[in-house]
Amino acid sequence: MSKFTENIELDARIVFAAMRGGIDGVMEFAFNHRQHFKTANDAVERAKWLKTQSEDYITKVSEKAAKIELMK
C-alpha cells in the first residue's frame, strides 16, 4: 500500500516545478506548500512515486501541467 494517493492538481504542480527548476524547483515547491509536505524530501518521494504510476494517470498529470504552464 502506497502512502500517496492520486491528486492530479498536486502532481501537476510538482511536474511544473520540476520542469522549471529540477530538484531545486521541487524542493522550493515543497517549502512553499507546507500544507502538503512536512519536508522537501516528502515532495521528492512523491515525485519518485509519480514515476511509477500508470501511463493514463501520467497523461492526465501532464495535461494539467501544460494548462498550468499556459496560465503562467
mmCIF file of N, CA and C in Angstrom:
data_model
loop_
_atom_site.group_PDB
_atom_site.id
_atom_site.type_symbol
_atom_site.label_atom_id
_atom_site.label_comp_id
_atom_site.label_asym_id
_atom_site.label_seq_id
_atom_site.Cartn_x
_atom_site.Cartn_y
_atom_site.Cartn_z
ATOM 1 N N MET A 1 0.846 -1.185 0.000
ATOM 2 C CA MET A 1 0.000 0.000 0.000
ATOM 3 C C MET A 1 0.887 1.243 0.000
ATOM 4 N N SER A 2 0.608 2.122 -0.899
ATOM 5 C CA SER A 2 1.395 3.345 -1.020
ATOM 6 C C SER A 2 0.930 4.376 0.004
ATOM 7 N N LYS A 3 1.866 5.209 0.431
ATOM 8 C CA LYS A 3 1.480 6.271 1.359
ATOM 9 C C LYS A 3 0.895 7.470 0.619
ATOM 10 N N PHE A 4 0.918 7.426 -0.729
ATOM 11 C CA PHE A 4 0.388 8.517 -1.535
ATOM 12 C C PHE A 4 -0.897 8.094 -2.231
ATOM 13 N N THR A 5 -1.765 9.064 -2.468
ATOM 14 C CA THR A 5 -2.969 8.835 -3.257
ATOM 15 C C THR A 5 -2.930 9.763 -4.461
ATOM 16 N N GLU A 6 -3.719 9.438 -5.467
ATOM 17 C CA GLU A 6 -3.742 10.258 -6.671
ATOM 18 C C GLU A 6 -4.289 11.644 -6.356
ATOM 19 N N ASN A 7 -3.593 12.650 -6.841
ATOM 20 C CA ASN A 7 -4.003 14.043 -6.711
ATOM 21 C C ASN A 7 -3.437 14.757 -7.934
ATOM 22 N N ILE A 8 -4.231 14.810 -8.999
ATOM 23 C CA ILE A 8 -3.747 15.330 -10.279
ATOM 24 C C ILE A 8 -3.251 16.761 -10.146
ATOM 25 N N GLU A 9 -3.966 17.597 -9.440
ATOM 26 C CA GLU A 9 -3.561 19.006 -9.290
ATOM 27 C C GLU A 9 -2.192 19.116 -8.612
ATOM 28 N N LEU A 10 -2.023 18.441 -7.506
ATOM 29 C CA LEU A 10 -0.758 18.486 -6.771
ATOM 30 C C LEU A 10 0.382 17.915 -7.607
ATOM 31 N N ASP A 11 0.141 16.770 -8.231
ATOM 32 C CA ASP A 11 1.188 16.151 -9.042
ATOM 33 C C ASP A 11 1.559 17.020 -10.241
ATOM 34 N N ALA A 12 0.575 17.662 -10.842
ATOM 35 C CA ALA A 12 0.864 18.550 -11.972
ATOM 36 C C ALA A 12 1.724 19.725 -11.524
ATOM 37 N N ARG A 13 1.461 20.238 -10.360
ATOM 38 C CA ARG A 13 2.274 21.354 -9.858
ATOM 39 C C ARG A 13 3.701 20.906 -9.530
ATOM 40 N N ILE A 14 3.861 19.676 -9.066
ATOM 41 C CA ILE A 14 5.205 19.136 -8.833
ATOM 42 C C ILE A 14 5.936 18.990 -10.165
ATOM 43 N N VAL A 15 5.242 18.461 -11.173
ATOM 44 C CA VAL A 15 5.848 18.313 -12.501
ATOM 45 C C VAL A 15 6.246 19.676 -13.041
ATOM 46 N N PHE A 16 5.367 20.653 -12.914
ATOM 47 C CA PHE A 16 5.664 22.003 -13.396
ATOM 48 C C PHE A 16 6.876 22.578 -12.661
ATOM 49 N N ALA A 17 6.935 22.393 -11.356
ATOM 50 C CA ALA A 17 8.084 22.880 -10.575
ATOM 51 C C ALA A 17 9.366 22.194 -11.027
ATOM 52 N N ALA A 18 9.286 20.908 -11.309
ATOM 53 C CA ALA A 18 10.465 20.169 -11.776
ATOM 54 C C ALA A 18 10.895 20.648 -13.157
ATOM 55 N N MET A 19 9.933 20.951 -14.009
ATOM 56 C CA MET A 19 10.259 21.447 -15.349
ATOM 57 C C MET A 19 10.970 22.790 -15.271
ATOM 58 N N ARG A 20 10.567 23.607 -14.336
ATOM 59 C CA ARG A 20 11.151 24.948 -14.226
ATOM 60 C C ARG A 20 12.458 24.969 -13.458
ATOM 61 N N GLY A 21 12.620 24.066 -12.488
ATOM 62 C CA GLY A 21 13.805 24.174 -11.647
ATOM 63 C C GLY A 21 14.448 22.868 -11.227
ATOM 64 N N GLY A 22 14.065 21.765 -11.845
ATOM 65 C CA GLY A 22 14.644 20.477 -11.472
ATOM 66 C C GLY A 22 14.350 20.136 -10.020
ATOM 67 N N ILE A 23 15.294 19.473 -9.390
ATOM 68 C CA ILE A 23 15.111 19.068 -7.992
ATOM 69 C C ILE A 23 14.977 20.288 -7.088
ATOM 70 N N ASP A 24 15.697 21.360 -7.407
ATOM 71 C CA ASP A 24 15.577 22.586 -6.612
ATOM 72 C C ASP A 24 14.174 23.168 -6.726
ATOM 73 N N GLY A 25 13.575 23.065 -7.902
ATOM 74 C CA GLY A 25 12.209 23.538 -8.092
ATOM 75 C C GLY A 25 11.217 22.753 -7.260
ATOM 76 N N VAL A 26 11.424 21.442 -7.195
ATOM 77 C CA VAL A 26 10.548 20.587 -6.386
ATOM 78 C C VAL A 26 10.706 20.926 -4.910
ATOM 79 N N MET A 27 11.937 21.122 -4.470
ATOM 80 C CA MET A 27 12.177 21.459 -3.059
ATOM 81 C C MET A 27 11.580 22.823 -2.714
ATOM 82 N N GLU A 28 11.714 23.780 -3.612
ATOM 83 C CA GLU A 28 11.120 25.100 -3.373
ATOM 84 C C GLU A 28 9.600 24.995 -3.310
ATOM 85 N N PHE A 29 9.020 24.196 -4.207
ATOM 86 C CA PHE A 29 7.577 23.985 -4.193
ATOM 87 C C PHE A 29 7.143 23.399 -2.851
ATOM 88 N N ALA A 30 7.886 22.407 -2.374
ATOM 89 C CA ALA A 30 7.555 21.783 -1.088
ATOM 90 C C ALA A 30 7.630 22.795 0.044
ATOM 91 N N PHE A 31 8.660 23.632 0.026
ATOM 92 C CA PHE A 31 8.811 24.647 1.067
ATOM 93 C C PHE A 31 7.638 25.626 1.044
ATOM 94 N N ASN A 32 7.205 26.004 -0.148
ATOM 95 C CA ASN A 32 6.119 26.972 -0.288
ATOM 96 C C ASN A 32 4.736 26.363 -0.091
ATOM 97 N N HIS A 33 4.644 25.047 -0.071
ATOM 98 C CA HIS A 33 3.360 24.367 0.090
ATOM 99 C C HIS A 33 3.441 23.363 1.235
ATOM 100 N N ARG A 34 3.773 23.867 2.396
ATOM 101 C CA ARG A 34 3.965 23.003 3.568
ATOM 102 C C ARG A 34 2.692 22.300 4.010
ATOM 103 N N GLN A 35 1.538 22.762 3.528
ATOM 104 C CA GLN A 35 0.300 22.070 3.890
ATOM 105 C C GLN A 35 0.254 20.673 3.263
ATOM 106 N N HIS A 36 1.044 20.454 2.201
ATOM 107 C CA HIS A 36 1.076 19.151 1.533
ATOM 108 C C HIS A 36 2.265 18.292 1.955
ATOM 109 N N PHE A 37 3.353 18.936 2.381
ATOM 110 C CA PHE A 37 4.591 18.210 2.660
ATOM 111 C C PHE A 37 5.200 18.655 3.978
ATOM 112 N N LYS A 38 5.626 17.694 4.783
ATOM 113 C CA LYS A 38 6.311 18.028 6.035
ATOM 114 C C LYS A 38 7.750 18.439 5.761
ATOM 115 N N THR A 39 8.367 17.792 4.768
ATOM 116 C CA THR A 39 9.755 18.106 4.406
ATOM 117 C C THR A 39 9.878 18.148 2.888
ATOM 118 N N ALA A 40 10.956 18.740 2.411
ATOM 119 C CA ALA A 40 11.215 18.755 0.970
ATOM 120 C C ALA A 40 11.407 17.332 0.457
ATOM 121 N N ASN A 41 11.958 16.478 1.293
ATOM 122 C CA ASN A 41 12.155 15.085 0.890
ATOM 123 C C ASN A 41 10.825 14.394 0.597
ATOM 124 N N ASP A 42 9.762 14.784 1.295
ATOM 125 C CA ASP A 42 8.440 14.218 1.017
ATOM 126 C C ASP A 42 8.012 14.529 -0.414
ATOM 127 N N ALA A 43 8.308 15.729 -0.888
ATOM 128 C CA ALA A 43 7.967 16.102 -2.265
ATOM 129 C C ALA A 43 8.791 15.294 -3.260
ATOM 130 N N VAL A 44 10.050 15.085 -2.948
ATOM 131 C CA VAL A 44 10.907 14.275 -3.816
ATOM 132 C C VAL A 44 10.392 12.835 -3.851
ATOM 133 N N GLU A 45 9.993 12.313 -2.696
ATOM 134 C CA GLU A 45 9.442 10.955 -2.640
ATOM 135 C C GLU A 45 8.158 10.863 -3.455
ATOM 136 N N ARG A 46 7.331 11.898 -3.401
ATOM 137 C CA ARG A 46 6.102 11.897 -4.203
ATOM 138 C C ARG A 46 6.444 11.920 -5.688
ATOM 139 N N ALA A 47 7.443 12.698 -6.072
ATOM 140 C CA ALA A 47 7.864 12.737 -7.474
ATOM 141 C C ALA A 47 8.342 11.354 -7.926
ATOM 142 N N LYS A 48 9.076 10.663 -7.069
ATOM 143 C CA LYS A 48 9.515 9.296 -7.392
ATOM 144 C C LYS A 48 8.312 8.368 -7.520
ATOM 145 N N TRP A 49 7.345 8.524 -6.624
ATOM 146 C CA TRP A 49 6.122 7.720 -6.677
ATOM 147 C C TRP A 49 5.386 7.972 -7.984
ATOM 148 N N LEU A 50 5.342 9.224 -8.385
ATOM 149 C CA LEU A 50 4.639 9.598 -9.610
ATOM 150 C C LEU A 50 5.215 8.861 -10.819
ATOM 151 N N LYS A 51 6.518 8.665 -10.821
ATOM 152 C CA LYS A 51 7.167 7.976 -11.942
ATOM 153 C C LYS A 51 6.716 6.521 -12.063
ATOM 154 N N THR A 52 6.143 5.959 -11.006
ATOM 155 C CA THR A 52 5.723 4.558 -11.029
ATOM 156 C C THR A 52 4.247 4.389 -11.371
ATOM 157 N N GLN A 53 3.544 5.481 -11.629
ATOM 158 C CA GLN A 53 2.109 5.406 -11.869
ATOM 159 C C GLN A 53 1.793 5.019 -13.314
ATOM 160 N N SER A 54 0.533 4.704 -13.552
ATOM 161 C CA SER A 54 0.099 4.253 -14.876
ATOM 162 C C SER A 54 0.264 5.358 -15.916
ATOM 163 N N GLU A 55 0.379 4.931 -17.157
ATOM 164 C CA GLU A 55 0.532 5.885 -18.256
ATOM 165 C C GLU A 55 -0.682 6.807 -18.351
ATOM 166 N N ASP A 56 -1.861 6.271 -18.074
ATOM 167 C CA ASP A 56 -3.082 7.073 -18.118
ATOM 168 C C ASP A 56 -3.032 8.200 -17.085
ATOM 169 N N TYR A 57 -2.597 7.875 -15.880
ATOM 170 C CA TYR A 57 -2.501 8.898 -14.830
ATOM 171 C C TYR A 57 -1.436 9.935 -15.186
ATOM 172 N N ILE A 58 -0.295 9.474 -15.704
ATOM 173 C CA ILE A 58 0.778 10.390 -16.097
ATOM 174 C C ILE A 58 0.285 11.335 -17.192
ATOM 175 N N THR A 59 -0.516 10.825 -18.124
ATOM 176 C CA THR A 59 -1.072 11.663 -19.193
ATOM 177 C C THR A 59 -1.965 12.748 -18.609
ATOM 178 N N LYS A 60 -2.818 12.389 -17.667
ATOM 179 C CA LYS A 60 -3.697 13.372 -17.023
ATOM 180 C C LYS A 60 -2.882 14.445 -16.304
ATOM 181 N N VAL A 61 -1.841 14.013 -15.600
ATOM 182 C CA VAL A 61 -0.986 14.955 -14.874
ATOM 183 C C VAL A 61 -0.260 15.868 -15.859
ATOM 184 N N SER A 62 0.235 15.301 -16.945
ATOM 185 C CA SER A 62 0.955 16.092 -17.952
ATOM 186 C C SER A 62 0.049 17.132 -18.595
ATOM 187 N N GLU A 63 -1.183 16.745 -18.896
ATOM 188 C CA GLU A 63 -2.143 17.690 -19.473
ATOM 189 C C GLU A 63 -2.422 18.833 -18.503
ATOM 190 N N LYS A 64 -2.569 18.509 -17.233
ATOM 191 C CA LYS A 64 -2.814 19.543 -16.222
ATOM 192 C C LYS A 64 -1.593 20.447 -16.078
ATOM 193 N N ALA A 65 -0.386 19.876 -16.108
ATOM 194 C CA ALA A 65 0.842 20.676 -16.020
ATOM 195 C C ALA A 65 0.945 21.624 -17.210
ATOM 196 N N ALA A 66 0.540 21.159 -18.390
ATOM 197 C CA ALA A 66 0.559 22.017 -19.581
ATOM 198 C C ALA A 66 -0.410 23.183 -19.413
ATOM 199 N N LYS A 67 -1.564 22.931 -18.817
ATOM 200 C CA LYS A 67 -2.528 24.009 -18.566
ATOM 201 C C LYS A 67 -1.959 25.020 -17.577
ATOM 202 N N ILE A 68 -1.250 24.538 -16.568
ATOM 203 C CA ILE A 68 -0.614 25.436 -15.598
ATOM 204 C C ILE A 68 0.413 26.305 -16.307
ATOM 205 N N GLU A 69 1.184 25.699 -17.209
ATOM 206 C CA GLU A 69 2.195 26.442 -17.979
ATOM 207 C C GLU A 69 1.538 27.559 -18.784
ATOM 208 N N LEU A 70 0.407 27.267 -19.396
ATOM 209 C CA LEU A 70 -0.291 28.270 -20.198
ATOM 210 C C LEU A 70 -0.849 29.400 -19.341
ATOM 211 N N MET A 71 -1.202 29.101 -18.097
ATOM 212 C CA MET A 71 -1.775 30.109 -17.206
ATOM 213 C C MET A 71 -0.713 31.046 -16.648
ATOM 214 N N LYS A 72 0.546 30.625 -16.634
ATOM 215 C CA LYS A 72 1.628 31.439 -16.055
ATOM 216 C C LYS A 72 2.006 32.565 -16.980
#
